[in-house]
PDB file of C-alpha atoms in Angstrom:
ATOM      1  CA  MET D 104      74.296  87.780  85.165  1.00 69.00           C
ATOM      2  CA  PHE D 105      74.523  84.082  84.780  1.00 81.00           C
ATOM      3  CA  PHE D 106      75.622  83.168  88.321  1.00 85.00           C
ATOM      4  CA  TYR D 107      72.134  84.253  89.474  1.00 83.00           C
ATOM      5  CA  ARG D 108      70.476  81.293  87.659  1.00 86.00           C
ATOM      6  CA  LEU D 109      73.517  78.666  88.451  1.00 86.00           C
ATOM      7  CA  ARG D 110      73.612  79.278  92.015  1.00 85.00           C
ATOM      8  CA  ASN D 111      70.583  77.241  93.091  1.00 86.00           C
ATOM      9  CA  LYS D 112      70.880  74.666  90.175  1.00 90.00           C
ATOM     10  CA  LEU D 113      74.591  73.622  90.958  1.00 91.00           C
ATOM     11  CA  PRO D 114      76.504  72.653  93.774  1.00 92.00           C
ATOM     12  CA  GLN D 115      78.986  75.145  95.608  1.00 91.00           C
ATOM     13  CA  LYS D 116      81.997  73.330  94.749  1.00 93.00           C
ATOM     14  CA  CYS D 117      81.090  73.799  91.034  1.00 93.00           C
ATOM     15  CA  ILE D 118      80.270  77.558  91.460  1.00 93.00           C
ATOM     16  CA  ARG D 119      83.273  78.207  92.951  1.00 95.00           C
ATOM     17  CA  THR D 120      85.035  76.427  90.210  1.00 95.00           C
ATOM     18  CA  LEU D 121      83.209  78.538  87.627  1.00 94.00           C
ATOM     19  CA  TYR D 122      84.068  81.869  89.732  1.00 95.00           C
ATOM     20  CA  PHE D 123      87.939  80.769  89.208  1.00 96.00           C
ATOM     21  CA  ALA D 124      87.518  79.982  85.750  1.00 96.00           C
ATOM     22  CA  PHE D 125      85.218  83.419  84.174  1.00 94.00           C
ATOM     23  CA  VAL D 126      86.114  86.077  86.765  1.00 94.00           C
ATOM     24  CA  TYR D 127      88.996  85.733  88.521  1.00 96.00           C
ATOM     25  CA  PRO D 128      91.415  85.390  85.390  1.00 96.00           C
ATOM     26  CA  HIS D 129      90.146  88.696  84.145  1.00 94.00           C
ATOM     27  CA  LEU D 130      90.704  90.318  87.659  1.00 94.00           C
ATOM     28  CA  LEU D 131      94.427  89.043  87.310  1.00 94.00           C
ATOM     29  CA  ASN D 132      95.049  89.770  83.664  1.00 94.00           C
ATOM     30  CA  GLY D 133      97.231  92.974  83.639  1.00 90.00           C
ATOM     31  CA  ILE D 134      96.651  93.686  87.014  1.00 93.00           C
ATOM     32  CA  GLU D 135      99.810  95.221  87.759  1.00 88.00           C
ATOM     33  CA  ILE D 136      99.020  97.708  85.139  1.00 88.00           C
ATOM     34  CA  TYR D 137      95.185  98.593  85.304  1.00 89.00           C
ATOM     35  CA  ALA D 138      95.385  98.824  89.442  1.00 89.00           C
ATOM     36  CA  ASN D 139      97.731 101.783  89.334  1.00 86.00           C
ATOM     37  CA  THR D 140      94.703 103.689  88.308  1.00 86.00           C
ATOM     38  CA  GLY D 141      92.989 105.964  90.822  1.00 83.00           C
ATOM     39  CA  SER D 142      90.871 104.138  93.688  1.00 85.00           C
ATOM     40  CA  THR D 143      87.718 105.402  92.191  1.00 88.00           C
ATOM     41  CA  HIS D 144      88.063 103.658  89.261  1.00 87.00           C
ATOM     42  CA  LEU D 145      89.326 100.255  91.172  1.00 91.00           C
ATOM     43  CA  GLU D 146      86.067 101.173  93.564  1.00 93.00           C
ATOM     44  CA  LYS D 147      83.923  99.938  90.719  1.00 92.00           C
ATOM     45  CA  LEU D 148      85.537  96.951  89.960  1.00 93.00           C
ATOM     46  CA  GLN D 149      85.996  96.082  93.528  1.00 95.00           C
ATOM     47  CA  LYS D 150      82.199  96.669  94.211  1.00 94.00           C
ATOM     48  CA  LEU D 151      81.378  94.755  91.276  1.00 94.00           C
ATOM     49  CA  ASN D 152      83.921  91.565  92.200  1.00 95.00           C
ATOM     50  CA  ASN D 153      81.942  91.925  95.968  1.00 96.00           C
ATOM     51  CA  LYS D 154      78.397  91.764  94.245  1.00 95.00           C
ATOM     52  CA  ILE D 155      79.575  88.626  91.984  1.00 94.00           C
ATOM     53  CA  LEU D 156      80.914  87.134  95.499  1.00 95.00           C
ATOM     54  CA  ARG D 157      77.814  87.348  97.260  1.00 95.00           C
ATOM     55  CA  VAL D 158      75.832  86.003  94.407  1.00 93.00           C
ATOM     56  CA  VAL D 159      78.041  83.305  94.147  1.00 94.00           C
ATOM     57  CA  GLN D 160      78.120  82.481  97.338  1.00 94.00           C
ATOM     58  CA  ASN D 161      74.232  83.323  97.881  1.00 92.00           C
ATOM     59  CA  LYS D 162      74.697  85.971 100.880  1.00 93.00           C
ATOM     60  CA  PRO D 163      72.650  88.870 101.685  1.00 94.00           C
ATOM     61  CA  TYR D 164      73.563  92.211 100.467  1.00 91.00           C
ATOM     62  CA  ASN D 165      74.905  93.156 103.783  1.00 92.00           C
ATOM     63  CA  SER D 166      77.415  90.052 104.099  1.00 93.00           C
ATOM     64  CA  PRO D 167      80.988  91.262 105.461  1.00 95.00           C
ATOM     65  CA  VAL D 168      83.422  91.394 102.472  1.00 95.00           C
ATOM     66  CA  PHE D 169      85.775  89.837 104.526  1.00 95.00           C
ATOM     67  CA  ASN D 170      84.018  86.774 105.199  1.00 96.00           C
ATOM     68  CA  LEU D 171      83.234  86.458 101.207  1.00 96.00           C
ATOM     69  CA  TYR D 172      86.975  86.670 100.527  1.00 96.00           C
ATOM     70  CA  LYS D 173      87.669  84.417 102.894  1.00 96.00           C
ATOM     71  CA  ALA D 174      85.611  81.678 102.195  1.00 96.00           C
ATOM     72  CA  TYR D 175      86.976  81.680  98.446  1.00 96.00           C
ATOM     73  CA  ASN D 176      90.483  82.364  99.757  1.00 96.00           C
ATOM     74  CA  THR D 177      91.396  85.253  97.388  1.00 96.00           C
ATOM     75  CA  LEU D 178      92.070  89.111  98.363  1.00 96.00           C
ATOM     76  CA  LEU D 179      90.712  92.279  97.465  1.00 95.00           C
ATOM     77  CA  VAL D 180      91.623  94.344  93.779  1.00 94.00           C
ATOM     78  CA  PRO D 181      94.211  96.325  96.023  1.00 93.00           C
ATOM     79  CA  GLN D 182      95.830  93.359  97.667  1.00 94.00           C
ATOM     80  CA  LEU D 183      95.981  91.149  94.593  1.00 95.00           C
ATOM     81  CA  HIS D 184      97.653  94.173  92.485  1.00 94.00           C
ATOM     82  CA  MET D 185     100.542  94.072  95.537  1.00 94.00           C
ATOM     83  CA  GLN D 186     100.676  90.222  95.469  1.00 95.00           C
ATOM     84  CA  GLN D 187     101.139  90.429  91.542  1.00 95.00           C
ATOM     85  CA  ILE D 188     103.749  93.101  91.479  1.00 93.00           C
ATOM     86  CA  LEU D 189     105.735  91.344  94.298  1.00 93.00           C
ATOM     87  CA  LEU D 190     105.477  87.863  92.103  1.00 95.00           C
ATOM     88  CA  PHE D 191     106.935  89.646  89.325  1.00 93.00           C
ATOM     89  CA  VAL D 192     109.936  90.893  91.499  1.00 92.00           C
ATOM     90  CA  HIS D 193     110.302  87.525  92.534  1.00 93.00           C
ATOM     91  CA  ARG D 194     110.504  86.243  89.223  1.00 93.00           C
ATOM     92  CA  TYR D 195     112.874  88.846  88.324  1.00 89.00           C
ATOM     93  CA  VAL D 196     115.277  88.010  91.154  1.00 89.00           C
ATOM     94  CA  TYR D 197     115.191  84.216  91.217  1.00 92.00           C
ATOM     95  CA  TYR D 198     114.060  83.578  87.818  1.00 93.00           C
ATOM     96  CA  ARG D 199     114.863  86.457  85.355  1.00 89.00           C
ATOM     97  CA  HIS D 200     115.776  84.012  82.329  1.00 91.00           C
ATOM     98  CA  LEU D 201     112.018  83.033  81.994  1.00 92.00           C
ATOM     99  CA  LEU D 202     111.096  87.051  81.688  1.00 91.00           C
ATOM    100  CA  PRO D 203     110.545  88.109  78.501  1.00 92.00           C
ATOM    101  CA  ALA D 204     114.077  90.275  76.980  1.00 91.00           C
ATOM    102  CA  VAL D 205     112.851  93.333  77.686  1.00 90.00           C
ATOM    103  CA  PHE D 206     112.836  93.189  81.108  1.00 89.00           C
ATOM    104  CA  VAL D 207     116.118  91.758  81.817  1.00 85.00           C
ATOM    105  CA  ASN D 208     117.367  94.997  83.110  1.00 86.00           C
ATOM    106  CA  TYR D 209     114.293  96.318  84.243  1.00 87.00           C
ATOM    107  CA  PHE D 210     115.371  96.703  88.213  1.00 87.00           C
ATOM    108  CA  HIS D 211     118.927  97.479  89.308  1.00 84.00           C
ATOM    109  CA  LYS D 212     120.854  96.455  92.680  1.00 81.00           C
ATOM    110  CA  ASN D 213     122.559  98.691  94.651  1.00 73.00           C
ATOM    111  CA  GLN D 214     125.883  97.379  93.752  1.00 69.00           C
ATOM    112  CA  THR D 215     125.147  98.716  89.958  1.00 70.00           C
ATOM    113  CA  VAL D 216     124.690 102.071  91.468  1.00 67.00           C
ATOM    114  CA  TYR D 217     127.287 102.603  94.367  1.00 69.00           C
ATOM    115  CA  SER D 218     130.580 102.016  93.800  1.00 70.00           C
ATOM    116  CA  HIS D 219     131.667 101.260  96.786  1.00 72.00           C
ATOM    117  CA  ASN D 220     131.208  98.460  99.296  1.00 74.00           C
ATOM    118  CA  THR D 221     127.554  98.933 101.324  1.00 70.00           C
ATOM    119  CA  ARG D 222     125.635  96.266 103.289  1.00 71.00           C
ATOM    120  CA  ASN D 223     122.674  96.329 101.271  1.00 67.00           C
ATOM    121  CA  ARG D 224     124.722  96.040  97.818  1.00 64.00           C
ATOM    122  CA  THR D 225     122.829  92.976  96.743  1.00 69.00           C
ATOM    123  CA  ASN D 226     119.168  94.567  97.258  1.00 76.00           C
ATOM    124  CA  LEU D 227     117.333  96.561  94.685  1.00 84.00           C
ATOM    125  CA  HIS D 228     117.817  99.588  94.311  1.00 77.00           C
ATOM    126  CA  LEU D 229     114.957 102.165  95.436  1.00 80.00           C
ATOM    127  CA  TYR D 230     115.169 105.283  93.257  1.00 80.00           C
ATOM    128  CA  GLY D 231     113.758 108.362  94.520  1.00 81.00           C
ATOM    129  CA  VAL D 232     110.749 109.994  92.908  1.00 80.00           C
ATOM    130  CA  ASN D 233     109.004 113.055  93.136  1.00 83.00           C
ATOM    131  CA  SER D 234     105.628 112.521  91.611  1.00 84.00           C
ATOM    132  CA  MET D 235     102.660 110.558  92.199  1.00 79.00           C
ATOM    133  CA  PHE D 236     103.230 109.131  88.608  1.00 78.00           C
ATOM    134  CA  GLY D 237     106.500 108.340  89.856  1.00 79.00           C
ATOM    135  CA  LYS D 238     105.432 106.127  92.821  1.00 82.00           C
ATOM    136  CA  LYS D 239     103.065 104.093  90.639  1.00 84.00           C
ATOM    137  CA  ARG D 240     105.233 102.638  88.553  1.00 86.00           C
ATOM    138  CA  ILE D 241     106.375  99.213  88.795  1.00 86.00           C
ATOM    139  CA  GLN D 242     109.816  99.541  88.943  1.00 88.00           C
ATOM    140  CA  PHE D 243     108.899 101.860  92.073  1.00 85.00           C
ATOM    141  CA  LYS D 244     106.136  99.811  93.406  1.00 87.00           C
ATOM    142  CA  GLY D 245     108.134  96.869  92.856  1.00 86.00           C
ATOM    143  CA  THR D 246     111.124  97.929  94.803  1.00 85.00           C
ATOM    144  CA  ALA D 247     109.442  99.503  97.486  1.00 86.00           C
ATOM    145  CA  LEU D 248     107.294  96.304  98.212  1.00 87.00           C
ATOM    146  CA  TRP D 249     110.167  94.185  97.898  1.00 86.00           C
ATOM    147  CA  SER D 250     112.596  96.012 100.344  1.00 84.00           C
ATOM    148  CA  VAL D 251     109.787  95.673 103.208  1.00 77.00           C
ATOM    149  CA  GLU D 252     110.542  91.672 103.509  1.00 59.00           C
TER     150      GLU D 252
END
């Protein structure tokens, strides 16, 4: 890992910039999809990111993870997953015209599902699911997270 060699030669600001240039984009790229995997697979990625953050911040092995993420103003992988899903739903609700055409009817509002007026007619409709697979779908997670507001 080249961060070991650079951490004592470059200022901390440059190391931080390198982290956000080379590591962080790989975490975010497709996180809406790949973070739906099992926790054991995400745990490996989380531990690797923790290790990288310890190296770039020149902290000992037992330093608290919370402080590492707070220092770089970033989130843990599961939290990044939720954030990116919420950003996707936000783009859908407010800037749908900027999304690819495949997402035009990705979510449904309650007014399209129910024929009568309800207080929540403009909210996204949360379909019931019966399986863990259904609960991991972005449509379900996005609607559930968005409705928490």
